[in-house]
XYZ file of C-alpha atoms in Angstrom:
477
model
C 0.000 0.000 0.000
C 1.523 3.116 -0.955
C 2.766 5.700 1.939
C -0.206 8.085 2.893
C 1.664 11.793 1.064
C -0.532 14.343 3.011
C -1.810 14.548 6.815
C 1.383 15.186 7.906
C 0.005 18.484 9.873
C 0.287 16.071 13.494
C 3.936 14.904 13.195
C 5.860 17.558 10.978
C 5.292 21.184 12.643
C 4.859 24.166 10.610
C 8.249 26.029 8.919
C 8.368 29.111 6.672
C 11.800 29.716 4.109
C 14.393 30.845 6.477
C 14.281 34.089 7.461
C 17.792 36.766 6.897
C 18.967 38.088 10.207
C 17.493 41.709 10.756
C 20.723 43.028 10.810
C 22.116 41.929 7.776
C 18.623 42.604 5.828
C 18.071 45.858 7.173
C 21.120 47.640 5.169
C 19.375 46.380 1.721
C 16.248 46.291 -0.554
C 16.448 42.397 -1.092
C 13.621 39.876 0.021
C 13.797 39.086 3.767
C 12.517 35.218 2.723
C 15.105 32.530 1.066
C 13.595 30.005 -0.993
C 12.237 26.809 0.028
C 13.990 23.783 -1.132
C 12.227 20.988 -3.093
C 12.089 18.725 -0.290
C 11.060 21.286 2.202
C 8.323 22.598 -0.157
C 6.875 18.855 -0.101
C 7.028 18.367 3.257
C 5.373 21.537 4.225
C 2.511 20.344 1.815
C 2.238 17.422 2.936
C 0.756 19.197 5.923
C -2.522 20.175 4.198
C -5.556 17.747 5.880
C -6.924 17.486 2.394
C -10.442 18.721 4.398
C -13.702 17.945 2.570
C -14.924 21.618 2.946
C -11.340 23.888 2.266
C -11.758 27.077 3.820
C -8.678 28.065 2.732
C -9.697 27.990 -0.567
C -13.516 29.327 0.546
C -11.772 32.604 1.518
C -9.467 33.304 -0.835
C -10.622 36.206 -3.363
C -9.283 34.116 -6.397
C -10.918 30.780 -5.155
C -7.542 29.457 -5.504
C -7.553 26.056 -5.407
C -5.440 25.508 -2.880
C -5.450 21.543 -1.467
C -4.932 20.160 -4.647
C -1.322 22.229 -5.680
C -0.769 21.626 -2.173
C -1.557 17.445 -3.205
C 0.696 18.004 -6.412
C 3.616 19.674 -4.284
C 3.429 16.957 -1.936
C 3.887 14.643 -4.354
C 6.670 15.520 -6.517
C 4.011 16.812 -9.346
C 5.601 20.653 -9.263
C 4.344 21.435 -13.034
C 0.704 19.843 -12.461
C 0.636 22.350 -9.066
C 1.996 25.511 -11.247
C -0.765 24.708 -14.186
C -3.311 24.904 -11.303
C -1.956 27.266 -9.169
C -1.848 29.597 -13.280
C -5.212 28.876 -13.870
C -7.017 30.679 -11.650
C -4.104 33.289 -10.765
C -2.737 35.498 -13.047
C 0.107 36.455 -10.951
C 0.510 33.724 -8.286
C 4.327 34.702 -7.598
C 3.205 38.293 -6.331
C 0.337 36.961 -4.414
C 2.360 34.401 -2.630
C 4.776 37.421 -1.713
C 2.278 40.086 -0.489
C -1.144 38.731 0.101
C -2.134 38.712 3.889
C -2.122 35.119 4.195
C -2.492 35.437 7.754
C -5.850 36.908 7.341
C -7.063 35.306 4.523
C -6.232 31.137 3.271
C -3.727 30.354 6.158
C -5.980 32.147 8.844
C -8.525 30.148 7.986
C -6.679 26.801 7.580
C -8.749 23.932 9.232
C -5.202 22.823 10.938
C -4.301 25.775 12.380
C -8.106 25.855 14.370
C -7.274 22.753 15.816
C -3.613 24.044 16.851
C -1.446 21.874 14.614
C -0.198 25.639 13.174
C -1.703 26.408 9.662
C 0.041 25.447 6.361
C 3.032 27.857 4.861
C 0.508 28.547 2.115
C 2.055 31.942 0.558
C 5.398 30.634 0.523
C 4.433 27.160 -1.531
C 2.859 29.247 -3.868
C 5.588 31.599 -4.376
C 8.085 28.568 -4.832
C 5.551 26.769 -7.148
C 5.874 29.889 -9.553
C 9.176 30.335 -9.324
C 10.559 26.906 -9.784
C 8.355 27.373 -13.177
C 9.868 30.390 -14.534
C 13.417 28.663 -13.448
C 12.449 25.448 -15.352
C 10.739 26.857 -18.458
C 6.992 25.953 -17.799
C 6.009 29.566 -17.938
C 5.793 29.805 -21.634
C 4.613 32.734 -23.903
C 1.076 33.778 -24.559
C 0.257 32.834 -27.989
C -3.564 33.828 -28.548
C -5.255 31.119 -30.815
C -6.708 33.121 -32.959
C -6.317 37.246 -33.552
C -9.459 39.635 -33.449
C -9.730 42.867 -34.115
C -11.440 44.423 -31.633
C -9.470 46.854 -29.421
C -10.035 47.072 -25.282
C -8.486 50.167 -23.931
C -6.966 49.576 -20.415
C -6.512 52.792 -17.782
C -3.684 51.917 -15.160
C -1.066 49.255 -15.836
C -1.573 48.166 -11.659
C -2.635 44.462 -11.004
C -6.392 45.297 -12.195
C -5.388 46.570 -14.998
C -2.588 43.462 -16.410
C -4.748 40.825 -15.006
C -7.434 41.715 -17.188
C -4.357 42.452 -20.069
C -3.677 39.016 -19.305
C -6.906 37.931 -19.904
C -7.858 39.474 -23.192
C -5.100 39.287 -24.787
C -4.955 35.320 -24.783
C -8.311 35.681 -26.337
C -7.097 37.353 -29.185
C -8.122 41.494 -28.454
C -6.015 44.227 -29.165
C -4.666 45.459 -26.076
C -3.352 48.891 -25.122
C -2.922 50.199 -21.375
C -2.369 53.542 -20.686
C -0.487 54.673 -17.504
C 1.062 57.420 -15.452
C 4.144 55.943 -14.760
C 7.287 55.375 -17.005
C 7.205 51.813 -15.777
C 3.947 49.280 -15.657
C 3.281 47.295 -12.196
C 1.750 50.568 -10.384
C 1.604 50.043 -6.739
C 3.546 46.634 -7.742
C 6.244 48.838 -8.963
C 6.542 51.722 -7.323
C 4.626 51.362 -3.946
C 5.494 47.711 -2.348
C 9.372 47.939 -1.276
C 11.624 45.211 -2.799
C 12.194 43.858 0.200
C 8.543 42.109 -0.007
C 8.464 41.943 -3.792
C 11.943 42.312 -6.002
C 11.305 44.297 -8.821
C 12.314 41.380 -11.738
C 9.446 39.506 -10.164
C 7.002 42.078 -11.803
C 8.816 43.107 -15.180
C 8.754 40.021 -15.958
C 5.322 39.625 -16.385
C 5.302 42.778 -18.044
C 7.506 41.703 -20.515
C 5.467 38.830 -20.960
C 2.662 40.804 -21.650
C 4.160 42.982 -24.206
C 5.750 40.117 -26.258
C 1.956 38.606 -26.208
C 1.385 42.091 -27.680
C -0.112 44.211 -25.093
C 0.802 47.495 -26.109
C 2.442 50.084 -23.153
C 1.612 53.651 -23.349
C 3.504 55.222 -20.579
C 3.944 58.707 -18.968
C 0.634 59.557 -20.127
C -1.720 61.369 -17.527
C -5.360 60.985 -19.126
C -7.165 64.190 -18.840
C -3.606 65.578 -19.498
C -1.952 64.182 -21.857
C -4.957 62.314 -23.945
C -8.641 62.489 -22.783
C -10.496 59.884 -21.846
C -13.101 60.434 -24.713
C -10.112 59.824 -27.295
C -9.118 57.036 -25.237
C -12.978 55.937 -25.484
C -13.227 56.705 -29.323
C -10.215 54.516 -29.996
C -11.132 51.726 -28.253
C -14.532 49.161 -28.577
C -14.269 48.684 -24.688
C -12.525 51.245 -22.018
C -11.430 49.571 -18.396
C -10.605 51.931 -15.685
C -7.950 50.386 -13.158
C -6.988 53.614 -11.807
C -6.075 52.896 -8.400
C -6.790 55.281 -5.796
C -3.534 57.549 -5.412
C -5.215 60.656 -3.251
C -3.419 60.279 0.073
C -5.998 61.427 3.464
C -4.534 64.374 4.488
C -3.466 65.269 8.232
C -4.873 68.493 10.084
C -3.873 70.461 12.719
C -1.222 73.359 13.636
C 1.768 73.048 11.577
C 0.888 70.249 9.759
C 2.060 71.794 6.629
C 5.620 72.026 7.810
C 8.559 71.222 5.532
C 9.207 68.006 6.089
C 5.995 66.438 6.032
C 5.844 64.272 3.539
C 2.975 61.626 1.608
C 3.618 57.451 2.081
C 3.258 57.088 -1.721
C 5.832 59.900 -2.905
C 8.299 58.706 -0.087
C 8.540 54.948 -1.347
C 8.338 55.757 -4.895
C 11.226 57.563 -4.553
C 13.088 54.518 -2.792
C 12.180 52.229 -5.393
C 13.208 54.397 -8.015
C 16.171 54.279 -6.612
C 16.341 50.766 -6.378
C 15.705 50.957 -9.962
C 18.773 52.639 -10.547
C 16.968 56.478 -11.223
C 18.233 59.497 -10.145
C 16.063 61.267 -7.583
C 15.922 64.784 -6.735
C 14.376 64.699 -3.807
C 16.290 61.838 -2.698
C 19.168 63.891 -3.246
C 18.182 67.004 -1.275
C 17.111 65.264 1.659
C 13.345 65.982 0.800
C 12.641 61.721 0.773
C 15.991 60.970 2.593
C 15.429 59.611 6.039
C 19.348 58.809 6.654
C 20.252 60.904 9.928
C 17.134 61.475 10.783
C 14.711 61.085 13.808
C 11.589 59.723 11.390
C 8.016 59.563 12.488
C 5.188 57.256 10.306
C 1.665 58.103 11.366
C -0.529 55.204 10.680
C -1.110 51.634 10.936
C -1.997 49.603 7.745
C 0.206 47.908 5.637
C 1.930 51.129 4.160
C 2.966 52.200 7.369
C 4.728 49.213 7.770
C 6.381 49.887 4.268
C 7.786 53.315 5.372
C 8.941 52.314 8.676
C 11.014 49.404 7.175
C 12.384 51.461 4.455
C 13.367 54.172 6.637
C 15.527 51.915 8.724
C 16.869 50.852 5.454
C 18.021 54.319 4.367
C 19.801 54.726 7.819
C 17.914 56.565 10.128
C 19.084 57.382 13.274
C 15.108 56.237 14.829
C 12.257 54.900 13.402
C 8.390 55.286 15.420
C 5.246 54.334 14.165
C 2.377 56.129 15.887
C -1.330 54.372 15.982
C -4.416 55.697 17.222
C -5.637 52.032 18.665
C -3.524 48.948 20.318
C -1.289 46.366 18.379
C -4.543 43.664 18.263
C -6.692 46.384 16.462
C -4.097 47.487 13.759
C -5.674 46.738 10.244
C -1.675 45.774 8.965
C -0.243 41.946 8.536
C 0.495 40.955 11.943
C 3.479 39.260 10.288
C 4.914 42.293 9.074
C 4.553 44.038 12.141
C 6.781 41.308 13.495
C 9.183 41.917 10.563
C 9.424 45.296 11.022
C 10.068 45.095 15.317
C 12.738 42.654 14.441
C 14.703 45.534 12.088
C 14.490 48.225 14.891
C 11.173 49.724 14.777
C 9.117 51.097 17.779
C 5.672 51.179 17.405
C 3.403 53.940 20.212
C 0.318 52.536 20.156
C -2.642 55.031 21.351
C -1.126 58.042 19.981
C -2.196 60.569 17.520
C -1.374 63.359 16.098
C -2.409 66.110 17.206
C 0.047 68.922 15.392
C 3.757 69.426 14.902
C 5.886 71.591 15.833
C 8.818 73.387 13.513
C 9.242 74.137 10.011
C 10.808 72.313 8.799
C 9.679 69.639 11.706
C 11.154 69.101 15.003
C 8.643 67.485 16.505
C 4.749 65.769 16.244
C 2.507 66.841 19.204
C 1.049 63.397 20.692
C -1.751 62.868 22.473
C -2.565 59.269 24.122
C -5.699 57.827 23.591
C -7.601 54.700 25.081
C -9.847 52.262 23.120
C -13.672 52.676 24.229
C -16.894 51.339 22.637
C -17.144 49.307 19.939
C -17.904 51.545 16.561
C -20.599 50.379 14.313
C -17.969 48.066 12.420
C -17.255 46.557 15.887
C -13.801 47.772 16.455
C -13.364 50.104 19.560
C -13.291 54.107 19.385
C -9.962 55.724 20.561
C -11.129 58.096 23.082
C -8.713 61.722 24.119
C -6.814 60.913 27.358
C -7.291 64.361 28.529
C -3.549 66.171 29.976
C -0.964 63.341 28.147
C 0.066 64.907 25.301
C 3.712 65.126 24.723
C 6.246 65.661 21.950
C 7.746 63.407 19.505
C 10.993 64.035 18.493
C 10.427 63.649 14.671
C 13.175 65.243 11.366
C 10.841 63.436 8.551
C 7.225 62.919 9.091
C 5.674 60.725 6.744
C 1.592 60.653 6.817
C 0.924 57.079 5.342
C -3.217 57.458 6.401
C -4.801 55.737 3.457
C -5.719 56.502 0.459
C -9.129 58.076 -1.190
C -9.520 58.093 -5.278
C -9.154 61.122 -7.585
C -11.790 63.340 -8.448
C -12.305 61.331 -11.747
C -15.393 62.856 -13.603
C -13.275 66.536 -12.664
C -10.186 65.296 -14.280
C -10.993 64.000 -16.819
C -14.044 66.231 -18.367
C -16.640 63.325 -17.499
C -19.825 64.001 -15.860
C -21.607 61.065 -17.152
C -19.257 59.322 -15.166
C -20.514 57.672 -12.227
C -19.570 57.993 -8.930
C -20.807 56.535 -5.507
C -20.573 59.400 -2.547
C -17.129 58.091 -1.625
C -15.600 59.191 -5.177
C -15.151 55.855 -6.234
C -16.459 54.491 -10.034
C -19.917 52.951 -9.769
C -20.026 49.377 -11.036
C -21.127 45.878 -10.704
C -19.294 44.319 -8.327
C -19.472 40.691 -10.258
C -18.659 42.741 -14.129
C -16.945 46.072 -13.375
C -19.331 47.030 -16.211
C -20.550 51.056 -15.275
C -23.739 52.859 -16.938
C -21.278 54.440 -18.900
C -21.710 52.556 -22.275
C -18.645 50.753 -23.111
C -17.355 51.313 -19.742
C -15.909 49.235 -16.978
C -13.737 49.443 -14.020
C -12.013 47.507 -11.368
C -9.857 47.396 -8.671
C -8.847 49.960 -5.797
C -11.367 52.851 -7.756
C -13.668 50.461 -7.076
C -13.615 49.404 -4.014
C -11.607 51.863 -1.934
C -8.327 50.711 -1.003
C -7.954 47.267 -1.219
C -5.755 44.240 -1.677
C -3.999 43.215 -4.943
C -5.367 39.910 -5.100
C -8.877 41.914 -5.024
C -7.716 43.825 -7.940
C -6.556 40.764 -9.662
C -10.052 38.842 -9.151
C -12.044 42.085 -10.269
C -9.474 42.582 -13.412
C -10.129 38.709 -14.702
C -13.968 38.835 -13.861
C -14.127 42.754 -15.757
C -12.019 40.700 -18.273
C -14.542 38.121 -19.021
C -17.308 40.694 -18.885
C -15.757 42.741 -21.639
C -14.731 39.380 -23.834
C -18.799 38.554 -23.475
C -19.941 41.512 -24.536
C -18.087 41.983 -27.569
C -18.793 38.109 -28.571
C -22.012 39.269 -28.500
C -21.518 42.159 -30.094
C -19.989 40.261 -33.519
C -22.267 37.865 -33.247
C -25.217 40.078 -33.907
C -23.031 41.870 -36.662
C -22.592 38.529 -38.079
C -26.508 38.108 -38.291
């Protein structure tokens, strides 16, 4: 009888890759995690209790399916799990890098309820991925057939090359406008390299454009080319915009020299990292070496600055957040990371002002968690006579995000908006009232996860390839 390959989850305990010392990753941009090894990428899923009702797989966004790569890792099959793993993932690589496993497949693993510790998830299916690009399984998009309709694509972020992806192995013209001078938005310029190198994302790029996908960079639509050309060019329009607006911060002094947006500070570090010349690097501006730096926030951006600040040498790095460590809405796991490489987190603090200009200081006052708020998370509440002063050189606001004024910028009325300023659309299309018209992603949904923008990009993908069969086939008639 052959050896039972899975269920291994009582006698083999959980491992992740091994982890570089803080002190040696800390001075560079490179990924913190090392690869697994073949053998130690079986054995970890081998773990997986092959459960009859996988609610890892029920709560992933993608509806990855998860148990059976898992099965074909376990079992030596590596280029049956990448097929699987590709199927329903356009970019499995990335999301096994920076998804929030812990709150999403491996927080919901059945063994890690029963306190056998949950299955390394993320990091399988970043090895699965990359062992296929190392091997040559990843081939080249070759479209079966060519069409000639043409789908115009706003924002080259993970909404907007998933659904690339997507359409352009069906055969449609593809072009995708963009902002940047390089495609991967937030990908690209706003996740540090130390949770996602930079090669990992050009190369599907690359892979896009020798499938044909044509790049139109550096263009600012509303600017540069209006959405209505953009519209009269294309038989479909996609917006994948992203939401780039960062929530500002009030208060006396808060617009002191010095005080500086999340999104322009790590954009400028992975230009950098890039190889770019930066001006404001280069006048101190985005510079945090010597300095005394303050990040005001708590999500997963926060946790971006902090760690690149301490990788650009400064002298001390503080996080400041309004509620405790259990209430943060960042990766647990990253908080961890970033502890580890010198960070000190204040929890119950908030800003209040600053003081200087340029900054010396951030005016704190302490708070305390009270009743729950309508989405069940407790209220900070003023502790009345704590405030104090935070020492702070470089203050860097990394509060969320809230989408452009679209209709405004780009001459659209018809466009529609909900209250919030993001696009109206179906949640289960992208498709908007606008005829011709869908969108997906973060300007959406509000700020949001990649693998969100990846599921809403494929499903807006489909949408678009339905209508337009339709479309010829009444032409045909």
């Amino acid at each position: 009888m052959a050896k039972q390959p899975m269920l291994k989850f009582v006698n083999v305990d959980r491992d992740m890759p091994e982890k570089r010392d803080a002190d040696t990753r800390n001075k560079d941009f490179d990924e913190i995690y090392a690869e697994f090894a073949d053998a130690k990428a079986a054995e970890q899923a081998s773990r997986c209790s092959q459960c009859g009702v996988p609610y890892c797989q029920a709560h992933c966004p993608l509806s990855n399916n998860i148990p059976d790569w898992l099965l074909m890792t376990a079992t030596g099959r590596l280029k049956e799990a990448y097929e699987l793993s590709q199927a329903t993932n356009t970019f499995p690589e990335i999301c096994g890098r920076i998804c929030p496993q812990d709150r999403l497949c491996e927080g919901n693993c059945v063994i890690e309820q029963s306190g056998h510790g949950t299955v390394t998830i993320g990091s399988v299916e970043k090895y699965i991925t990359d062992t296929a690009w190392d091997r040559g399984w990843v081939e080249d998009i070759v479209p079966s057939t060519t069409r000639s309709e043409s789908v115009g694509i706003i924002g080259a972020g993970p909404g907007g090359l998933a659904a690339a992806d997507v359409l352009v192995r069906a055969g449609i013209q593809v072009t995708v406008y963009d902002r940047h001078d390089r495609a991967g938005g937030l990908l690209t310029y706003g996740i540090p390299g130390f949770k996602l190198e930079k090669d990992v994302v050009m190369r599907r790029v690359a892979q896009l454009e020798k499938a044909g996908v044509k790049l139109v960079q550096n263009c600012n639509v509303g600017e540069d080319l209006t959405f209505q050309a953009i519209r009269g060019q294309h038989d479909a329009v996609l917006i994948a915009t992203g939401v780039y607006k960062t929530r500002d911060l009030q208060g006396p002094g808060s617009g002191a020299t010095g005080i500086v947006n999340a999104l322009d500070y790590l954009t400028c570090s992975n230009r950098l990292n890039f190889g770019d010349t930066v001006e404001e690097y280069e006048t101190g501006e985005l510079n945090a070496e010597g300095k005394n730096v303050v990040v005001i926030g708590g999500g997963d951006t926060a946790m971006d600055c902090v760690r690149t600040a301490i990788r650009q040498g400064a002298t001390s790095v503080k996080c400041l957040y309004r509620r405790d460590r259990a209430n943060m809405p960042g990766s647990q796991r990253e908080t961890q990371n970033a502890e580890e490489e010198g960070v000190e987190f204040v929890w119950l603090a908030a800003p209040k002002g600053f003081a200087g200009d340029p900054v010396t200081g951030v005016m704190v006052q302490k708070m305390r968690l009270g009743a729950p708020d309508s989405s069940g998370r407790q209220t900070p509440e003023l502790i009345e006579g704590a405030d104090y002063v935070e020492d702070a050189d470089l203050v860097i606001k990394a509060l969320g995000f809230e989408p452009e004024a679209l209709p405004t910028l780009w001459n659209e009325p018809d466009l529609p908006v909900t209250r919030w300023g993001t696009v109206k659309a179906q949640f289960t299309t992208g498709k908007t009232d606008l005829d011709g018209v869908w969108a997906v992603g973060d300007i959406v949904r509000g700020a949001s996860l990649v693998v969100w923008a990846i599921k809403d990009g494929r499903d807006a993908a489909d949408s678009i390839l339905a209508t337009l069969n339709a479309q010829a086939s009444v032409a045909a008639e």
